[in-house]
C-alpha cells in the first residue's frame, strides 16, 4: 500500500511530463494544416476511443501516432524499375531521439521513396475455351481434365498433364469400373439404375483421359480379346468427351431403344426417298443443271455407324444417330440427332461439338427433341444448326431452334415444316469442285413427322407391353414352383389332431407362411404390371393381335393363380404348431371327455363327470411333457 508522500511524488512526476509535452509542442505549417486540418499535433492520428488505440499507446487526448516510415510499394506505368533509397533515422550523439524536439523536422516532412517492382512473367499462362464455366463442368472436372477444343491449351500444346499418385489410382479405378460395365452389358447382367441422368438408355461414367488410355490398354490384352470385339461392333455406340458440359460425364454408352431407332429409321427412309426422286429427275426443275443435280444425288449415302473423332493428343469421339456422307468427303456432311432420353441442354451442346470437332466440315446438324415424350408427355420440337465461318473459327448458327411440330396433346402443329436442301448434304470443299447444280429443297411437314412419331411410338409401347407381360408369365411360373413346394411340404409332414387341424413343426409352418406371403406379393406385382400394360395400350389407337392375345392369356393365368392362392391360404389357416397343439390338449380338464366316453356313460351307470378320458399311448407322454414344461416356466420364489 502506497503512502501519501509516495502518491504526491507520483502526481508531481505526471504533472512534469504533461508540462514537458506542452512545452515541446511544435507549430504545424500551412501545408501540414491542409493535409491534416483536424489535428493540432504533427502528423498525428487522434484516437477517439480505447478500442481504436493500440495496446502500448496512452488513451489520453494528447496521444498521437507517427506516420509510418515504411516505403509504399506500387507498380509504375513504365516497365523500368527504380532503386529504393534507404531512409536514415535521425539521431543525436547521446543516442536515439525518442521524442522530437521543437526544432526537429516533423515526421510528415520525411520524403517517401517509391519502390518499383518489375512485372513478374507468368510461366503458367494458358487460354481456355470460349465456353463459360457453367457449361464446361465443375471445378474439379476442369482441374483434372484437359481441354481438347482450345488450340493454345495444354492438351493441344503437347505438354504432359502432371498428376499425383492419388489421381493415377483413381483413373485406374474408373477404367476398371467402365470395363466391368461393358462386361455386364455383354453378358446381359447389367442392372439399370433408376433415377440416372440418361435414364435406362444412357450409361454415363467418369473417365478422365489417363483412365481412357488405361481402358484401351486393358481391352487390347489377350484376356479381353472377346470384349474388344464386342466394343468394336457397329451397334455398340459410345461417346468420349474429355471435357463435357456441366452435369455430364466423359464416357457415355448409348443403349438401343425401339422408339429411338424407329424415329431414326423413319427419318432415314424419308430422306432416301427424296434422294431417289432427285436421282430420277422427278424433283429437278432446272433443265440446264439436271444431269449434274441427278449425279450429285447419287453420291450421297446414309451412314448409321459413323464416328466423329477429334485429332490431337487428347481428342474425343462422338457417334451421331444418323449421318449422310457425300462421295469425296472424309466425314459426315449432315448429322441427325434424336434426343430421346437426354436433357434439353445436351442437344444444342452436341451440335456445337459436332461443328467444332471437324472445323465446319460437318455442315448441318438436325436435332429432334423427343424428351417430353420420354417423360410421359406428348410434345416434340426440332432444330436445325449450320456451320458458319467467322474469322478463323467455325461457329454454330441456329437456323431453326425448338420449333414445335407436336403439341402438348401429341397432334401435329399446323403450317410447320422442316426445311433442308441438297447443299446441306455436300461438304463445302466438294461443293466448290462440282459443276453448277440445282439446290433442290427438302420439305418434311409436321404431319409426316407425326406419322414417323406415331409408328415408332406404337411399336415402342406395344413392345414394352409385351416385355412386361412376358415378365408376368415368368413370375407366375416361379410362383407356381413355390406353391408346389409348399403343398408338398404340407402333404409330407402334416398330422391331423382330434380337432381336424393340420399339425406341423414350427419351422416347417413358418416356411409355409413365408412361401404364401412371397407368392401373394408376386401376385400383387403381376396385377400392377397388368394395369400398367393396359395404360400403355390405351395410349395407342391401333391394337396388335399378337399383343392382345398375350394380354388375355396373362390375365387368365393370373386369375387361376389367385384361385389357387385362396385355397392354399384357407388350408394354411387350419395349420397349427405341434407344440401348441400338445399344450392345448394337456391343458384340458380331466372331466372333459371325448364323444366316445360320453356315449358309453349311461350304460356303465357311472356319472358323466367321473368318466375317465380314453386311453391313448400318447397321453402320458404329452402330460409328462406339459408337466415338465410347466415346472420350467414356474418363476422362482
Coordinates of C-alpha atoms in Angstrom, one line a residue:
X1 CA 0.0 0.0 0.0
X2 CA 1.5 3.3 -1.0
X3 CA 1.8 6.2 1.4
X4 CA 0.6 9.7 1.0
X5 CA 4.0 11.0 0.3
X6 CA 4.6 8.5 -2.5
X7 CA 1.3 9.4 -4.1
X8 CA 2.2 13.0 -4.1
X9 CA 5.6 12.3 -5.7
X10 CA 3.9 10.3 -8.5
X11 CA 1.5 13.1 -9.1
X12 CA 4.3 15.7 -9.4
X13 CA 6.1 13.4 -11.9
X14 CA 3.0 13.1 -14.0
X15 CA 2.5 16.9 -14.0
X16 CA 6.1 17.5 -15.0
X17 CA 5.7 15.1 -18.0
X18 CA 2.5 16.9 -19.1
X19 CA 4.2 20.3 -18.9
X20 CA 7.1 18.9 -20.9
X21 CA 4.9 17.8 -23.7
X22 CA 3.1 21.1 -23.7
X23 CA 6.4 23.0 -23.9
X24 CA 7.8 21.0 -26.8
X25 CA 4.5 21.2 -28.8
X26 CA 5.6 22.2 -32.4
X27 CA 3.5 24.5 -34.6
X28 CA 2.3 22.9 -37.8
X29 CA 3.0 24.6 -41.1
X30 CA 0.3 25.6 -43.6
X31 CA 0.9 22.5 -45.8
X32 CA 0.5 20.3 -42.8
X33 CA -2.7 22.1 -41.8
X34 CA -4.1 21.4 -45.2
X35 CA -3.0 17.8 -45.0
X36 CA -4.4 17.2 -41.6
X37 CA -6.8 20.0 -40.7
X38 CA -8.5 18.1 -37.9
X39 CA -5.3 17.5 -35.9
X40 CA -3.3 20.1 -33.9
X41 CA -0.3 17.7 -33.4
X42 CA 2.3 17.0 -36.0
X43 CA 1.1 14.2 -38.3
X44 CA -0.9 12.7 -35.6
X45 CA -3.9 10.5 -35.8
X46 CA -6.4 11.0 -33.0
X47 CA -7.5 8.0 -31.0
X48 CA -11.2 8.6 -30.4
X49 CA -11.7 5.5 -28.3
X50 CA -9.7 2.9 -26.5
X51 CA -10.8 0.3 -29.0
X52 CA -9.0 2.0 -31.8
X53 CA -5.9 2.8 -29.8
X54 CA -3.0 0.4 -29.7
X55 CA -2.2 -1.6 -26.5
X56 CA 1.0 0.4 -25.9
X57 CA -0.3 3.9 -26.6
X58 CA -1.9 6.1 -24.0
X59 CA -5.6 6.7 -24.3
X60 CA -5.5 10.4 -23.3
X61 CA -6.5 13.1 -25.9
X62 CA -2.8 14.2 -26.1
X63 CA -1.6 10.9 -27.6
X64 CA -0.7 10.8 -31.3
X65 CA 0.8 8.4 -33.7
X66 CA 3.6 9.0 -36.1
X67 CA 3.0 8.1 -39.7
X68 CA 4.9 5.0 -40.9
X69 CA 8.3 5.4 -42.5
X70 CA 8.0 2.1 -44.4
X71 CA 8.1 2.8 -48.2
X72 CA 4.9 2.1 -50.2
X73 CA 5.3 -0.5 -53.0
X74 CA 3.4 0.5 -56.2
X75 CA 3.6 -0.5 -59.8
X76 CA 4.7 2.3 -62.1
X77 CA 3.4 2.8 -65.6
X78 CA 6.9 2.4 -67.1
X79 CA 8.5 -1.1 -67.0
X80 CA 11.9 0.2 -65.8
X81 CA 12.3 -0.3 -62.1
X82 CA 13.6 2.4 -59.7
X83 CA 16.0 1.6 -57.0
X84 CA 14.9 2.2 -53.4
X85 CA 16.7 4.7 -51.2
X86 CA 17.1 3.9 -47.5
X87 CA 15.8 6.5 -45.1
X88 CA 18.3 7.2 -42.3
X89 CA 16.8 7.7 -38.9
X90 CA 17.5 11.0 -37.1
X91 CA 19.8 10.5 -34.1
X92 CA 21.8 12.5 -31.6
X93 CA 25.3 11.9 -30.2
X94 CA 23.9 10.8 -27.0
X95 CA 21.6 8.2 -28.5
X96 CA 18.4 7.8 -30.5
X97 CA 15.9 10.6 -30.3
X98 CA 12.8 9.3 -28.6
X99 CA 10.7 12.5 -28.8
X100 CA 11.2 15.0 -31.5
X101 CA 12.4 18.4 -30.2
X102 CA 10.7 21.6 -31.4
X103 CA 13.3 22.3 -34.0
X104 CA 13.3 18.9 -35.5
X105 CA 11.6 18.1 -38.7
X106 CA 8.1 16.6 -38.3
X107 CA 7.7 13.0 -39.4
X108 CA 5.4 14.1 -42.2
X109 CA 8.2 16.0 -43.9
X110 CA 10.3 12.9 -44.3
X111 CA 10.4 12.2 -48.1
X112 CA 8.8 9.0 -49.2
X113 CA 10.6 6.9 -51.8
X114 CA 8.6 4.7 -54.1
X115 CA 9.9 1.2 -54.6
X116 CA 9.0 -0.2 -58.0
X117 CA 8.7 -3.9 -58.6
X118 CA 9.2 -5.2 -62.2
X119 CA 6.4 -7.2 -63.6
X120 CA 6.9 -10.9 -62.9
X121 CA 6.5 -13.0 -66.1
X122 CA 3.9 -15.8 -65.7
X123 CA 5.0 -19.2 -66.7
X124 CA 1.6 -20.7 -66.3
X125 CA -0.4 -18.6 -68.8
X126 CA -2.9 -20.6 -70.7
X127 CA -6.1 -19.9 -72.7
X128 CA -9.4 -21.6 -72.1
X129 CA -12.3 -22.3 -74.3
X130 CA -14.8 -19.6 -75.1
X131 CA -17.4 -21.6 -73.3
X132 CA -18.5 -20.4 -69.9
X133 CA -17.6 -22.3 -66.7
X134 CA -21.2 -23.3 -66.2
X135 CA -21.2 -25.2 -69.5
X136 CA -17.8 -26.9 -69.1
X137 CA -18.3 -28.8 -65.9
X138 CA -17.5 -28.5 -62.3
X139 CA -14.3 -27.0 -60.9
X140 CA -12.9 -30.5 -60.0
X141 CA -13.6 -31.7 -63.6
X142 CA -11.9 -28.7 -65.1
X143 CA -8.9 -29.1 -62.7
X144 CA -8.2 -32.7 -63.8
X145 CA -9.4 -32.7 -67.4
X146 CA -7.7 -31.1 -70.3
X147 CA -9.5 -29.1 -73.0
X148 CA -9.5 -30.7 -76.4
X149 CA -11.0 -27.7 -78.1
X150 CA -8.6 -24.9 -77.4
X151 CA -5.7 -24.5 -79.8
X152 CA -3.5 -22.9 -77.1
X153 CA -4.5 -25.2 -74.3
X154 CA -2.2 -27.7 -72.5
X155 CA -3.7 -30.6 -74.5
X156 CA -3.0 -29.1 -77.9
X157 CA 0.4 -27.9 -76.9
X158 CA 1.5 -31.4 -76.2
X159 CA 2.7 -30.8 -72.6
X160 CA 2.0 -33.7 -70.3
X161 CA -0.6 -33.4 -67.7
X162 CA 1.0 -33.8 -64.2
X163 CA -1.0 -35.9 -61.8
X164 CA -0.1 -37.4 -58.5
X165 CA -0.4 -41.0 -57.3
X166 CA -3.9 -40.4 -55.9
X167 CA -5.2 -39.2 -59.3
X168 CA -3.5 -42.1 -61.1
X169 CA -5.1 -44.6 -58.7
X170 CA -8.5 -43.0 -59.3
X171 CA -8.0 -43.2 -63.1
X172 CA -7.2 -46.9 -62.8
X173 CA -10.3 -47.5 -60.7
X174 CA -12.5 -45.6 -63.2
X175 CA -11.2 -47.6 -66.1
X176 CA -11.9 -50.9 -64.2
X177 CA -15.4 -49.7 -63.5
X178 CA -16.1 -48.9 -67.1
X179 CA -14.6 -52.3 -68.1
X180 CA -16.9 -54.0 -65.7
X181 CA -19.9 -52.2 -67.1
X182 CA -19.0 -53.3 -70.6
X183 CA -18.6 -56.9 -69.4
X184 CA -22.1 -56.8 -67.8
X185 CA -23.6 -55.4 -71.0
X186 CA -22.0 -58.2 -73.0
X187 CA -23.2 -60.9 -70.6
X188 CA -26.7 -59.3 -70.2
X189 CA -26.4 -59.0 -66.5
X190 CA -26.3 -55.2 -66.3
X191 CA -28.9 -53.8 -64.0
X192 CA -30.4 -50.4 -64.9
X193 CA -30.3 -47.9 -62.1
X194 CA -33.4 -45.8 -61.8
X195 CA -33.1 -42.0 -61.5
X196 CA -30.0 -41.8 -63.6
X197 CA -29.3 -38.6 -65.7
X198 CA -29.8 -40.5 -69.0
X199 CA -32.5 -43.0 -67.9
X200 CA -32.0 -46.6 -69.0
X201 CA -30.8 -45.7 -72.5
X202 CA -27.7 -43.7 -71.5
X203 CA -25.0 -45.0 -69.2
X204 CA -22.6 -42.3 -68.1
X205 CA -19.3 -42.9 -66.3
X206 CA -16.5 -40.7 -65.1
X207 CA -13.3 -41.4 -67.0
X208 CA -10.5 -38.9 -67.5
X209 CA -8.1 -39.1 -70.3
X210 CA -5.5 -41.2 -68.4
X211 CA -8.3 -43.6 -67.4
X212 CA -9.5 -43.7 -71.0
X213 CA -6.0 -44.7 -72.1
X214 CA -5.9 -47.4 -69.4
X215 CA -9.2 -48.7 -70.6
X216 CA -7.9 -49.3 -74.1
X217 CA -4.8 -50.9 -72.7
X218 CA -6.9 -53.4 -70.8
X219 CA -9.1 -54.1 -73.8
X220 CA -6.1 -54.9 -76.0
X221 CA -4.9 -57.6 -73.6
X222 CA -5.3 -61.2 -74.6
X223 CA -7.6 -61.8 -71.7
X224 CA -10.1 -59.3 -73.1
X225 CA -9.9 -60.2 -76.7
X226 CA -13.6 -61.1 -77.0
X227 CA -14.6 -58.0 -75.1
X228 CA -12.6 -55.8 -77.6
X229 CA -14.6 -57.4 -80.5
X230 CA -17.8 -56.6 -78.7
X231 CA -16.8 -52.9 -78.3
X232 CA -15.7 -52.6 -81.9
X233 CA -19.0 -53.8 -83.2
X234 CA -21.1 -51.3 -85.1
X235 CA -24.1 -51.4 -82.8
X236 CA -22.1 -50.7 -79.7
X237 CA -22.2 -46.9 -79.6
X238 CA -20.4 -44.7 -77.1
X239 CA -19.1 -41.2 -76.9
X240 CA -15.9 -40.0 -75.1
X241 CA -15.7 -36.2 -74.4
X242 CA -12.6 -35.2 -72.4
X243 CA -14.3 -32.0 -71.3
X244 CA -18.1 -32.5 -71.1
X245 CA -20.6 -29.9 -70.2
X246 CA -21.7 -29.3 -66.6
X247 CA -23.6 -32.2 -65.1
X248 CA -22.4 -34.8 -67.7
X249 CA -19.6 -37.3 -67.6
X250 CA -16.8 -38.2 -70.1
X251 CA -17.7 -41.7 -71.1
X252 CA -21.3 -42.3 -72.3
X253 CA -22.7 -45.6 -73.7
X254 CA -25.8 -45.3 -75.9
X255 CA -28.2 -48.2 -75.4
X256 CA -30.6 -49.1 -78.2
X257 CA -34.3 -48.1 -77.9
X258 CA -37.2 -49.2 -80.0
X259 CA -38.6 -45.7 -80.2
X260 CA -35.3 -44.0 -80.8
X261 CA -34.3 -46.4 -83.6
X262 CA -37.8 -46.2 -85.1
X263 CA -37.6 -42.4 -85.4
X264 CA -34.0 -42.6 -86.8
X265 CA -35.1 -45.3 -89.3
X266 CA -38.2 -43.4 -90.4
X267 CA -36.3 -40.1 -90.9
X268 CA -33.6 -42.0 -92.9
X269 CA -36.3 -43.6 -95.1
X270 CA -37.9 -40.2 -95.8
X271 CA -34.5 -38.7 -96.9
X272 CA -33.6 -41.7 -99.0
X273 CA -36.9 -41.5 -100.8
X274 CA -36.3 -37.8 -101.5
X275 CA -32.8 -38.5 -102.9
X276 CA -34.3 -41.2 -105.1
X277 CA -36.7 -38.7 -106.6
X278 CA -33.8 -36.4 -107.4
X279 CA -31.8 -39.2 -109.0
X280 CA -34.7 -40.0 -111.3
X281 CA -35.1 -36.3 -112.2
X282 CA -38.6 -36.0 -110.7
X283 CA -37.8 -33.1 -108.5
X284 CA -35.4 -31.3 -110.9
X285 CA -36.8 -28.1 -112.3
X286 CA -33.8 -26.6 -114.0
X287 CA -33.0 -28.4 -117.2
X288 CA -29.6 -26.9 -117.7
X289 CA -28.3 -28.4 -114.4
X290 CA -30.5 -31.5 -114.3
X291 CA -27.7 -34.0 -115.1
X292 CA -25.3 -32.6 -112.6
X293 CA -28.1 -32.5 -110.0
X294 CA -29.0 -36.1 -110.6
X295 CA -25.3 -37.1 -110.5
X296 CA -24.8 -35.2 -107.2
X297 CA -27.8 -37.0 -105.6
X298 CA -26.3 -40.4 -106.5
X299 CA -23.1 -39.7 -104.5
X300 CA -24.9 -39.2 -101.2
X301 CA -25.3 -42.2 -99.0
X302 CA -26.6 -42.7 -95.4
X303 CA -24.4 -44.0 -92.6
X304 CA -25.7 -45.2 -89.3
X305 CA -22.4 -46.1 -87.6
X306 CA -20.2 -43.0 -88.3
X307 CA -17.7 -41.9 -85.7
X308 CA -16.6 -38.3 -85.4
X309 CA -13.1 -38.1 -83.9
X310 CA -11.1 -35.1 -82.8
X311 CA -7.4 -35.1 -83.8
X312 CA -4.9 -34.4 -81.2
X313 CA -3.3 -35.9 -78.1
X314 CA -6.4 -35.7 -76.1
X315 CA -9.0 -36.0 -78.8
X316 CA -12.5 -37.3 -78.1
X317 CA -15.0 -39.2 -80.2
X318 CA -18.8 -38.9 -80.8
X319 CA -21.2 -41.1 -82.7
X320 CA -24.2 -39.5 -84.3
X321 CA -27.5 -41.3 -84.6
X322 CA -27.7 -40.8 -88.4
X323 CA -25.4 -39.1 -90.9
X324 CA -25.1 -38.6 -94.6
X325 CA -21.8 -38.6 -96.4
X326 CA -21.0 -37.2 -99.9
X327 CA -18.6 -39.1 -102.1
X328 CA -15.2 -37.4 -101.7
X329 CA -15.9 -36.0 -98.3
X330 CA -14.0 -37.6 -95.4
X331 CA -16.6 -37.0 -92.8
X332 CA -20.4 -36.8 -92.4
X333 CA -21.8 -33.7 -94.1
X334 CA -25.3 -33.8 -92.4
X335 CA -25.9 -35.2 -88.9
X336 CA -29.2 -36.2 -87.4
X337 CA -29.6 -36.4 -83.6
X338 CA -32.7 -37.7 -81.8
X339 CA -32.8 -36.7 -78.2
X340 CA -34.9 -39.4 -76.5
X341 CA -33.5 -39.8 -73.0
X342 CA -31.2 -36.8 -73.0
X343 CA -31.7 -33.4 -71.3
X344 CA -32.7 -30.4 -73.3
X345 CA -29.4 -28.6 -73.0
X346 CA -27.5 -31.5 -74.3
X347 CA -28.8 -31.4 -77.9
X348 CA -27.5 -27.9 -78.7
X349 CA -24.2 -28.8 -77.0
X350 CA -23.8 -31.9 -79.1
X351 CA -24.5 -29.8 -82.3
X352 CA -21.8 -27.3 -81.2
X353 CA -19.3 -30.1 -80.6
X354 CA -20.0 -31.8 -83.9
X355 CA -19.3 -28.5 -85.7
X356 CA -16.2 -27.6 -83.6
X357 CA -14.7 -31.1 -83.8
X358 CA -14.3 -31.0 -87.6
X359 CA -13.9 -27.3 -88.1
X360 CA -17.1 -26.9 -90.1
X361 CA -16.7 -30.0 -92.3
X362 CA -20.0 -31.2 -90.7
X363 CA -22.1 -28.7 -92.4
X364 CA -25.6 -29.2 -91.0
X365 CA -26.9 -30.7 -87.7
X366 CA -30.6 -31.7 -87.4
X367 CA -32.0 -32.3 -83.9
X368 CA -35.3 -33.9 -82.9
X369 CA -36.1 -33.3 -79.3
X370 CA -38.4 -36.0 -78.0
X371 CA -37.6 -35.7 -74.3
X372 CA -41.1 -34.7 -73.3
X373 CA -42.5 -38.0 -74.8
X374 CA -39.9 -39.9 -72.8
X375 CA -41.1 -38.2 -69.6
X376 CA -44.7 -39.1 -70.3
X377 CA -45.8 -36.1 -72.3
X378 CA -46.7 -35.6 -76.0
X379 CA -44.8 -32.6 -77.2
X380 CA -41.8 -32.6 -79.6
X381 CA -39.6 -30.0 -81.3
X382 CA -36.9 -29.9 -84.0
X383 CA -33.9 -27.6 -84.5
X384 CA -31.5 -27.0 -87.4
X385 CA -28.0 -25.7 -87.0
X386 CA -25.5 -24.9 -89.7
X387 CA -21.7 -24.2 -89.5
X388 CA -20.7 -20.6 -90.2
X389 CA -17.2 -19.4 -90.8
X390 CA -16.4 -16.3 -88.7
X391 CA -12.8 -15.2 -88.9
X392 CA -10.6 -18.2 -88.2
X393 CA -13.3 -20.1 -86.3
X394 CA -16.3 -22.1 -87.2
X395 CA -19.4 -21.4 -85.0
X396 CA -22.8 -22.9 -84.7
X397 CA -25.6 -20.9 -86.2
X398 CA -29.2 -21.7 -85.4
X399 CA -31.5 -21.7 -88.5
X400 CA -34.5 -23.0 -86.6
X401 CA -34.4 -23.7 -82.9
X402 CA -37.0 -25.5 -80.8
X403 CA -39.8 -25.4 -83.4
X404 CA -42.7 -27.4 -82.1
X405 CA -44.1 -30.0 -84.6
X406 CA -46.2 -31.9 -81.9
X407 CA -48.3 -30.0 -79.5
X408 CA -48.9 -31.0 -75.8
X409 CA -51.7 -33.4 -77.0
X410 CA -49.5 -35.2 -79.4
X411 CA -51.1 -33.8 -82.5
X412 CA -49.3 -32.3 -85.5
X413 CA -48.8 -28.5 -85.5
X414 CA -50.4 -26.8 -88.5
X415 CA -48.2 -24.9 -91.0
X416 CA -45.0 -26.3 -89.7
X417 CA -42.3 -28.0 -91.8
X418 CA -38.6 -29.0 -91.6
X419 CA -36.7 -27.4 -94.5
X420 CA -33.4 -28.7 -95.8
X421 CA -31.7 -28.6 -99.2
X422 CA -29.3 -30.6 -101.3
X423 CA -26.3 -28.4 -100.3
X424 CA -26.8 -29.5 -96.7
X425 CA -25.7 -33.0 -97.7
X426 CA -22.5 -31.8 -99.6
X427 CA -19.4 -30.5 -97.8
X428 CA -18.1 -27.1 -98.8
X429 CA -14.9 -28.4 -100.3
X430 CA -16.7 -30.7 -102.7
X431 CA -19.4 -28.1 -103.5
X432 CA -16.7 -25.8 -105.0
X433 CA -15.3 -28.6 -107.1
X434 CA -18.7 -29.6 -108.5
X435 CA -20.2 -28.1 -111.6
X436 CA -23.3 -26.0 -111.1
X437 CA -26.2 -28.0 -109.8
X438 CA -29.7 -27.2 -108.6
X439 CA -30.1 -26.9 -104.8
X440 CA -33.3 -29.0 -104.6
X441 CA -35.2 -28.2 -101.4
X442 CA -36.4 -30.8 -99.0
X443 CA -39.6 -30.2 -97.0
X444 CA -40.8 -32.6 -94.3
X445 CA -44.2 -31.3 -93.0
X446 CA -45.2 -31.8 -89.4
X447 CA -47.9 -34.3 -90.5
X448 CA -45.2 -36.5 -91.9
X449 CA -43.1 -36.2 -88.7
X450 CA -46.2 -37.0 -86.8
X451 CA -46.6 -40.2 -88.8
X452 CA -43.0 -41.2 -88.1
X453 CA -43.5 -40.5 -84.4
X454 CA -46.8 -42.4 -84.3
X455 CA -45.4 -45.5 -85.9
X456 CA -42.3 -45.5 -83.7
X457 CA -44.4 -44.9 -80.6
X458 CA -46.8 -47.7 -81.3
X459 CA -44.0 -50.2 -81.8
X460 CA -42.3 -49.0 -78.7
X461 CA -45.3 -49.0 -76.4
X462 CA -46.6 -52.4 -77.6
X463 CA -43.1 -53.8 -77.4
X464 CA -42.8 -52.6 -73.8
X465 CA -46.2 -54.1 -73.0
X466 CA -45.2 -57.4 -74.5
X467 CA -42.0 -57.4 -72.4
X468 CA -43.9 -56.7 -69.2
X469 CA -46.4 -59.5 -70.0
X470 CA -43.5 -61.9 -70.5
X471 CA -42.2 -60.8 -67.2
X472 CA -45.6 -61.5 -65.6
X473 CA -45.6 -65.0 -67.0
X474 CA -42.0 -65.7 -65.8
X475 CA -43.0 -64.5 -62.3
X476 CA -46.1 -66.7 -62.4
X477 CA -44.0 -69.8 -63.3
X478 CA -41.7 -69.0 -60.4
X479 CA -44.6 -68.6 -58.0
X480 CA -46.2 -71.9 -59.1
X481 CA -42.9 -73.7 -58.2
X482 CA -43.0 -72.1 -54.8
X483 CA -46.6 -73.1 -54.3
X484 CA -45.9 -76.7 -55.3
X485 CA -43.0 -76.9 -52.8
X486 CA -45.3 -75.6 -50.0
X487 CA -48.0 -78.1 -50.9
X488 CA -45.6 -81.0 -50.9
X489 CA -44.3 -79.9 -47.5
X490 CA -47.8 -79.9 -46.2
X491 CA -48.6 -83.4 -47.6
X492 CA -45.5 -85.0 -46.2
X493 CA -45.4 -83.6 -42.7
X494 CA -48.9 -82.8 -41.7
X495 CA -50.6 -84.8 -38.9
X496 CA -54.3 -84.5 -38.1
X497 CA -55.2 -83.8 -34.4
X498 CA -58.6 -84.6 -32.7
X499 CA -59.9 -81.1 -33.9
X500 CA -59.2 -82.0 -37.5
X501 CA -56.3 -79.4 -37.7
X502 CA -53.1 -79.8 -39.6
X503 CA -50.2 -80.1 -37.1
X504 CA -46.7 -79.2 -38.3
X505 CA -43.4 -78.4 -36.8
X506 CA -42.8 -74.8 -36.0
X507 CA -40.0 -74.2 -38.6
X508 CA -42.0 -76.0 -41.3
X509 CA -45.1 -74.0 -40.6
X510 CA -43.1 -70.7 -40.7
X511 CA -41.6 -71.8 -44.1
X512 CA -45.1 -72.4 -45.5
X513 CA -46.3 -69.0 -44.4
X514 CA -43.2 -67.4 -45.8
X515 CA -43.9 -69.0 -49.2
X516 CA -47.5 -67.9 -49.1
X517 CA -46.5 -64.3 -48.3
X518 CA -43.9 -64.3 -51.1
X519 CA -46.4 -65.7 -53.6
X520 CA -49.0 -63.1 -52.6
X521 CA -46.5 -60.3 -53.2
X522 CA -45.8 -61.7 -56.7
X523 CA -49.5 -61.8 -57.4
X524 CA -49.9 -58.1 -56.4
X525 CA -46.9 -57.2 -58.6
X526 CA -48.3 -59.1 -61.6
X527 CA -51.7 -57.3 -61.2
X528 CA -49.9 -54.0 -61.0
X529 CA -47.9 -54.8 -64.1
X530 CA -51.1 -55.8 -66.0
X531 CA -52.6 -52.4 -65.0
X532 CA -49.6 -50.7 -66.5
X533 CA -49.9 -52.7 -69.7
X534 CA -53.5 -51.6 -70.0
X535 CA -52.5 -47.9 -69.5
X536 CA -49.8 -48.2 -72.2
X537 CA -52.1 -49.9 -74.7
X538 CA -54.7 -47.0 -74.2
X539 CA -52.1 -44.5 -75.5
X540 CA -52.2 -46.1 -79.0
X541 CA -55.1 -46.3 -81.3
X542 CA -54.1 -49.5 -83.1
X543 CA -54.1 -52.9 -81.4
X544 CA -51.8 -55.6 -82.4
X545 CA -53.5 -59.0 -82.5
X546 CA -50.4 -60.8 -81.0
X547 CA -50.2 -58.4 -78.1
X548 CA -54.0 -58.7 -77.4
X549 CA -53.8 -62.5 -77.4
X550 CA -50.9 -62.5 -75.0
X551 CA -52.7 -60.0 -72.7
X552 CA -55.8 -62.3 -72.5
X553 CA -53.5 -65.2 -71.7
X554 CA -51.8 -63.4 -68.9
X555 CA -55.0 -62.2 -67.3
X556 CA -56.4 -65.8 -67.4
X557 CA -53.2 -67.1 -65.9
X558 CA -53.2 -64.6 -63.1
X559 CA -56.9 -65.3 -62.3
X560 CA -56.2 -69.0 -62.0
X561 CA -53.2 -68.3 -59.8
X562 CA -55.3 -66.2 -57.5
X563 CA -57.8 -69.0 -57.1
X564 CA -55.1 -71.5 -56.1
X565 CA -53.7 -69.0 -53.7
X566 CA -57.0 -68.5 -52.0
X567 CA -57.3 -72.3 -51.5
X568 CA -53.8 -72.6 -50.1
X569 CA -54.4 -69.7 -47.7
X570 CA -57.6 -71.4 -46.4
X571 CA -55.7 -74.6 -45.8
X572 CA -52.9 -72.7 -44.1
X573 CA -55.3 -71.1 -41.7
X574 CA -56.1 -74.6 -40.3
X575 CA -52.5 -75.4 -39.6
X576 CA -51.2 -75.3 -36.0
X577 CA -47.8 -75.9 -34.5
X578 CA -47.3 -79.3 -32.9
X579 CA -46.1 -77.9 -29.6
X580 CA -49.1 -75.6 -29.4
X581 CA -51.5 -78.5 -30.1
X582 CA -49.8 -80.5 -27.3
X583 CA -50.2 -77.7 -24.9
X584 CA -53.8 -77.2 -25.7
X585 CA -54.6 -80.9 -25.3
X586 CA -52.7 -81.1 -22.0
X587 CA -54.3 -78.1 -20.5
X588 CA -57.9 -79.5 -20.9
X589 CA -59.6 -80.5 -17.6
X590 CA -59.7 -84.2 -16.8
X591 CA -63.5 -84.4 -16.5
X592 CA -63.9 -83.3 -20.1
X593 CA -64.2 -86.5 -22.1
X594 CA -64.4 -87.4 -25.7
X595 CA -67.6 -88.2 -27.5
X596 CA -66.9 -92.0 -27.2
X597 CA -66.7 -91.9 -23.4
X598 CA -69.8 -89.7 -23.2
X599 CA -71.8 -92.2 -25.3
X600 CA -70.7 -95.1 -23.0
X601 CA -71.5 -93.3 -19.8
X602 CA -75.2 -94.2 -19.5
X603 CA -74.5 -97.9 -19.9
X604 CA -71.9 -98.1 -17.2
X605 CA -74.1 -96.3 -14.7
X606 CA -71.1 -94.1 -13.7
X607 CA -71.8 -90.3 -13.5
X608 CA -70.7 -88.4 -16.6
X609 CA -68.4 -86.2 -14.7
X610 CA -66.4 -89.1 -13.3
X611 CA -65.8 -90.8 -16.6
X612 CA -62.0 -91.2 -17.3
X613 CA -60.6 -89.9 -20.6
X614 CA -60.0 -92.5 -23.3
X615 CA -56.7 -94.2 -23.0
X616 CA -54.1 -93.3 -25.6
X617 CA -50.5 -94.3 -25.9
X618 CA -49.5 -90.6 -26.4
X619 CA -51.5 -89.2 -23.5
X620 CA -48.9 -90.0 -20.7
X621 CA -46.1 -88.7 -22.8
X622 CA -48.0 -85.4 -23.5
X623 CA -48.9 -85.0 -19.9
X624 CA -45.4 -85.5 -18.8
X625 CA -44.1 -83.0 -21.4
X626 CA -46.6 -80.4 -20.3
X627 CA -45.8 -81.0 -16.6
X628 CA -42.1 -80.6 -17.2
X629 CA -42.7 -77.5 -19.3
X630 CA -44.8 -76.0 -16.5
X631 CA -42.1 -76.6 -14.0
X632 CA -39.6 -74.9 -16.2
X633 CA -41.8 -71.9 -16.7
X634 CA -42.8 -71.5 -13.0
X635 CA -41.0 -68.5 -11.6
X636 CA -38.8 -69.0 -8.6
X637 CA -39.9 -67.5 -5.3

